[in-house]
Amino acid sequence: MGRLVAVGLLGIALALLGERLLALRNRLKASREVESVDLPNCHLIKGIEAGSEDIDILPNGLAFFSAGLKFPGLHSFAPDKPGGILMMDLKEEKPRARELRISRGFDLASFNPHGISTFIDNDDTVYLFVVNHPEFKNTVEIFKFEEAENSLLHLKTVKHELLPSVNDITAVGPAHFYATNDHYFSDPFLKYLETYLNLHWANVVYYSPNEVKVVAEGFDSANGINISPDNKYIYVADVLAHEIHVLEKHPNMNLTQLKVLELDTLVDNLSIDPSSGDIWVGCHPNGQKLFVYDPNNPPSSEVLRIQNILSEKPTVTTVYANNGSVLQGSSVASVYDGKLLIGTLYHRALYCEL
């Protein structure tokens, strides 16, 4: 009788594991392939060879790139090179990417930048917020951009127990931001279990020097985050749930969910066109290819444009799609004055004239 019970429990456990594995494959869109959607005037950006995970563009056309992200289990084309912040002036006739100098005293050797966001203060000071994973830990670095010197002055490192697995950030003040935690845990094994079991424990945190609090939770894996041009709404990408959440921002900085837009792809970073309010999304059509890298069958890329997200029927357009032959693992798409920049998790970056 005891053996029969043991066999029965083992069977139940194996069935549960099989169901979770099948569910994870579905969340990763492991069988999905994309049909190419080409843009006529594009070229790869020289100097970006090992990822440009996030991009943020200032109103004057200066674009910041987060380059060289490394993570356990994630492929890298430059595993021994530290990450950096690159800049491109989109008002130049032939823009090129340049790496910004960072002030002395900052640990460049362990710099591992992820999501980024800019904030312009009332006195026109430009702050750059960078999610950093030094030695695979989690911090937020705050820099002052010094345009005349093409450099970044490091001001502050933010660490907090409510920021255990930071992915992306949107700045709302000189030392204030919303950030996504893509996992509840910081330990790699517990992160894997959390993802495998589909616990929906990821969240969004508001940080200020005086207050830190969870303002939204229940996400599968909260990823990209951004704010509407009128500062009324926060947009959050839930990458493994294939969703974009629209949340209303209140005066006390709390958030209330208004709606969820369901998509058929893994949504990564969100960029906002300040003139139209359109959301541009870097997407992963097949997440399994992203994490199980095969140079003969590389991860594909996809860029979506979402118009009128607050309406009952937002317009979703596939602007670009590639099977990995040109661009692998698109993570962000940002527009400025008829120009489109597409960044990737660990590959190249693309510049297009729309």
mmCIF file with all atom_site columns, C-alpha atoms in Angstrom, residues 37-122:
data_model
loop_
_atom_site.group_PDB
_atom_site.id
_atom_site.type_symbol
_atom_site.label_atom_id
_atom_site.label_alt_id
_atom_site.label_comp_id
_atom_site.label_asym_id
_atom_site.label_entity_id
_atom_site.label_seq_id
_atom_site.pdbx_PDB_ins_code
_atom_site.Cartn_x
_atom_site.Cartn_y
_atom_site.Cartn_z
_atom_site.occupancy
_atom_site.B_iso_or_equiv
_atom_site.pdbx_formal_charge
_atom_site.auth_seq_id
_atom_site.auth_comp_id
_atom_site.auth_asym_id
_atom_site.auth_atom_id
_atom_site.pdbx_PDB_model_num
ATOM 1  C CA . VAL A 1 37  ? 8.542  43.109 -42.121 1.00 0.00 ? 37  VAL A CA 1
ATOM 2  C CA . ASP A 1 38  ? 11.317 45.220 -43.612 1.00 0.00 ? 38  ASP A CA 1
ATOM 3  C CA . LEU A 1 39  ? 12.015 48.931 -43.510 1.00 0.00 ? 39  LEU A CA 1
ATOM 4  C CA . PRO A 1 40  ? 13.752 50.354 -46.611 1.00 0.00 ? 40  PRO A CA 1
ATOM 5  C CA . ASN A 1 41  ? 16.271 52.747 -45.073 1.00 0.00 ? 41  ASN A CA 1
ATOM 6  C CA . CYS A 1 42  ? 18.080 50.962 -42.251 1.00 0.00 ? 42  CYS A CA 1
ATOM 7  C CA . HIS A 1 43  ? 21.661 50.193 -41.310 1.00 0.00 ? 43  HIS A CA 1
ATOM 8  C CA . LEU A 1 44  ? 23.407 48.607 -38.343 1.00 0.00 ? 44  LEU A CA 1
ATOM 9  C CA . ILE A 1 45  ? 25.017 51.116 -35.985 1.00 0.00 ? 45  ILE A CA 1
ATOM 10 C CA . LYS A 1 46  ? 28.788 50.906 -35.948 1.00 0.00 ? 46  LYS A CA 1
ATOM 11 C CA . GLY A 1 47  ? 30.295 50.445 -32.506 1.00 0.00 ? 47  GLY A CA 1
ATOM 12 C CA . ILE A 1 48  ? 27.384 48.541 -30.963 1.00 0.00 ? 48  ILE A CA 1
ATOM 13 C CA . GLU A 1 49  ? 28.306 44.872 -31.124 1.00 0.00 ? 49  GLU A CA 1
ATOM 14 C CA . ALA A 1 50  ? 27.208 43.355 -27.796 1.00 0.00 ? 50  ALA A CA 1
ATOM 15 C CA . GLY A 1 51  ? 23.770 44.708 -26.985 1.00 0.00 ? 51  GLY A CA 1
ATOM 16 C CA . SER A 1 52  ? 21.874 47.958 -26.573 1.00 0.00 ? 52  SER A CA 1
ATOM 17 C CA . GLU A 1 53  ? 19.192 46.762 -24.172 1.00 0.00 ? 53  GLU A CA 1
ATOM 18 C CA . ASP A 1 54  ? 17.538 50.133 -23.616 1.00 0.00 ? 54  ASP A CA 1
ATOM 19 C CA . ILE A 1 55  ? 17.444 53.521 -25.346 1.00 0.00 ? 55  ILE A CA 1
ATOM 20 C CA . ASP A 1 56  ? 16.203 56.910 -24.167 1.00 0.00 ? 56  ASP A CA 1
ATOM 21 C CA . ILE A 1 57  ? 16.149 60.044 -26.335 1.00 0.00 ? 57  ILE A CA 1
ATOM 22 C CA . LEU A 1 58  ? 16.208 63.644 -25.085 1.00 0.00 ? 58  LEU A CA 1
ATOM 23 C CA . PRO A 1 59  ? 14.034 66.340 -26.725 1.00 0.00 ? 59  PRO A CA 1
ATOM 24 C CA . ASN A 1 60  ? 17.176 67.746 -28.401 1.00 0.00 ? 60  ASN A CA 1
ATOM 25 C CA . GLY A 1 61  ? 17.855 64.474 -30.227 1.00 0.00 ? 61  GLY A CA 1
ATOM 26 C CA . LEU A 1 62  ? 20.593 63.053 -28.006 1.00 0.00 ? 62  LEU A CA 1
ATOM 27 C CA . ALA A 1 63  ? 20.013 59.319 -27.645 1.00 0.00 ? 63  ALA A CA 1
ATOM 28 C CA . PHE A 1 64  ? 21.446 57.271 -24.755 1.00 0.00 ? 64  PHE A CA 1
ATOM 29 C CA . PHE A 1 65  ? 22.114 53.539 -25.171 1.00 0.00 ? 65  PHE A CA 1
ATOM 30 C CA . SER A 1 66  ? 22.560 50.994 -22.382 1.00 0.00 ? 66  SER A CA 1
ATOM 31 C CA . ALA A 1 67  ? 25.193 48.591 -23.737 1.00 0.00 ? 67  ALA A CA 1
ATOM 32 C CA . GLY A 1 68  ? 26.777 45.295 -22.741 1.00 0.00 ? 68  GLY A CA 1
ATOM 33 C CA . LEU A 1 69  ? 24.226 43.695 -20.393 1.00 0.00 ? 69  LEU A CA 1
ATOM 34 C CA . LYS A 1 70  ? 25.304 40.357 -18.924 1.00 0.00 ? 70  LYS A CA 1
ATOM 35 C CA . PHE A 1 71  ? 23.192 37.934 -16.938 1.00 0.00 ? 71  PHE A CA 1
ATOM 36 C CA . PRO A 1 72  ? 23.564 34.312 -15.766 1.00 0.00 ? 72  PRO A CA 1
ATOM 37 C CA . GLY A 1 73  ? 22.397 32.057 -18.584 1.00 0.00 ? 73  GLY A CA 1
ATOM 38 C CA . LEU A 1 74  ? 22.221 34.923 -21.074 1.00 0.00 ? 74  LEU A CA 1
ATOM 39 C CA . HIS A 1 75  ? 24.370 34.833 -24.212 1.00 0.00 ? 75  HIS A CA 1
ATOM 40 C CA . SER A 1 76  ? 27.005 37.554 -24.630 1.00 0.00 ? 76  SER A CA 1
ATOM 41 C CA . PHE A 1 77  ? 29.163 38.488 -27.609 1.00 0.00 ? 77  PHE A CA 1
ATOM 42 C CA . ALA A 1 78  ? 31.633 40.284 -25.294 1.00 0.00 ? 78  ALA A CA 1
ATOM 43 C CA . PRO A 1 79  ? 31.602 38.373 -21.999 1.00 0.00 ? 79  PRO A CA 1
ATOM 44 C CA . ASP A 1 80  ? 34.800 39.958 -20.647 1.00 0.00 ? 80  ASP A CA 1
ATOM 45 C CA . LYS A 1 81  ? 34.054 43.585 -21.536 1.00 0.00 ? 81  LYS A CA 1
ATOM 46 C CA . PRO A 1 82  ? 32.277 45.822 -18.994 1.00 0.00 ? 82  PRO A CA 1
ATOM 47 C CA . GLY A 1 83  ? 29.082 47.563 -20.004 1.00 0.00 ? 83  GLY A CA 1
ATOM 48 C CA . GLY A 1 84  ? 28.785 51.232 -20.836 1.00 0.00 ? 84  GLY A CA 1
ATOM 49 C CA . ILE A 1 85  ? 26.543 54.113 -21.822 1.00 0.00 ? 85  ILE A CA 1
ATOM 50 C CA . LEU A 1 86  ? 26.713 55.267 -25.437 1.00 0.00 ? 86  LEU A CA 1
ATOM 51 C CA . MET A 1 87  ? 25.311 58.426 -26.980 1.00 0.00 ? 87  MET A CA 1
ATOM 52 C CA . MET A 1 88  ? 24.228 59.353 -30.498 1.00 0.00 ? 88  MET A CA 1
ATOM 53 C CA . ASP A 1 89  ? 23.224 62.804 -31.771 1.00 0.00 ? 89  ASP A CA 1
ATOM 54 C CA . LEU A 1 90  ? 20.255 62.198 -34.071 1.00 0.00 ? 90  LEU A CA 1
ATOM 55 C CA . LYS A 1 91  ? 20.456 65.736 -35.433 1.00 0.00 ? 91  LYS A CA 1
ATOM 56 C CA . GLU A 1 92  ? 23.785 64.982 -37.091 1.00 0.00 ? 92  GLU A CA 1
ATOM 57 C CA . GLU A 1 93  ? 23.711 64.162 -40.787 1.00 0.00 ? 93  GLU A CA 1
ATOM 58 C CA . LYS A 1 94  ? 25.443 60.837 -40.162 1.00 0.00 ? 94  LYS A CA 1
ATOM 59 C CA . PRO A 1 95  ? 24.933 60.027 -36.476 1.00 0.00 ? 95  PRO A CA 1
ATOM 60 C CA . ARG A 1 96  ? 27.425 57.696 -34.802 1.00 0.00 ? 96  ARG A CA 1
ATOM 61 C CA . ALA A 1 97  ? 27.553 56.104 -31.376 1.00 0.00 ? 97  ALA A CA 1
ATOM 62 C CA . ARG A 1 98  ? 30.132 57.359 -28.876 1.00 0.00 ? 98  ARG A CA 1
ATOM 63 C CA . GLU A 1 99  ? 30.789 55.951 -25.407 1.00 0.00 ? 99  GLU A CA 1
ATOM 64 C CA . LEU A 1 100 ? 30.354 58.494 -22.623 1.00 0.00 ? 100 LEU A CA 1
ATOM 65 C CA . ARG A 1 101 ? 33.071 58.970 -20.030 1.00 0.00 ? 101 ARG A CA 1
ATOM 66 C CA . ILE A 1 102 ? 32.010 58.322 -16.435 1.00 0.00 ? 102 ILE A CA 1
ATOM 67 C CA . SER A 1 103 ? 33.446 60.255 -13.503 1.00 0.00 ? 103 SER A CA 1
ATOM 68 C CA . ARG A 1 104 ? 36.296 58.907 -11.391 1.00 0.00 ? 104 ARG A CA 1
ATOM 69 C CA . GLY A 1 105 ? 35.373 56.846 -8.387  1.00 0.00 ? 105 GLY A CA 1
ATOM 70 C CA . PHE A 1 106 ? 32.618 54.917 -10.124 1.00 0.00 ? 106 PHE A CA 1
ATOM 71 C CA . ASP A 1 107 ? 33.328 51.184 -10.494 1.00 0.00 ? 107 ASP A CA 1
ATOM 72 C CA . LEU A 1 108 ? 33.554 50.805 -14.270 1.00 0.00 ? 108 LEU A CA 1
ATOM 73 C CA . ALA A 1 109 ? 34.899 47.236 -14.140 1.00 0.00 ? 109 ALA A CA 1
ATOM 74 C CA . SER A 1 110 ? 31.622 45.881 -12.738 1.00 0.00 ? 110 SER A CA 1
ATOM 75 C CA . PHE A 1 111 ? 29.298 48.236 -14.662 1.00 0.00 ? 111 PHE A CA 1
ATOM 76 C CA . ASN A 1 112 ? 26.435 46.109 -16.031 1.00 0.00 ? 112 ASN A CA 1
ATOM 77 C CA . PRO A 1 113 ? 23.713 48.510 -17.237 1.00 0.00 ? 113 PRO A CA 1
ATOM 78 C CA . HIS A 1 114 ? 20.150 47.409 -17.931 1.00 0.00 ? 114 HIS A CA 1
ATOM 79 C CA . GLY A 1 115 ? 17.115 49.751 -18.148 1.00 0.00 ? 115 GLY A CA 1
ATOM 80 C CA . ILE A 1 116 ? 17.674 53.517 -18.386 1.00 0.00 ? 116 ILE A CA 1
ATOM 81 C CA . SER A 1 117 ? 15.628 56.704 -18.095 1.00 0.00 ? 117 SER A CA 1
ATOM 82 C CA . THR A 1 118 ? 16.302 60.446 -18.301 1.00 0.00 ? 118 THR A CA 1
ATOM 83 C CA . PHE A 1 119 ? 14.849 63.334 -16.326 1.00 0.00 ? 119 PHE A CA 1
ATOM 84 C CA . ILE A 1 120 ? 15.211 67.045 -17.126 1.00 0.00 ? 120 ILE A CA 1
ATOM 85 C CA . ASP A 1 121 ? 14.911 69.307 -14.073 1.00 0.00 ? 121 ASP A CA 1
ATOM 86 C CA . ASN A 1 122 ? 13.486 72.844 -14.018 1.00 0.00 ? 122 ASN A CA 1
#
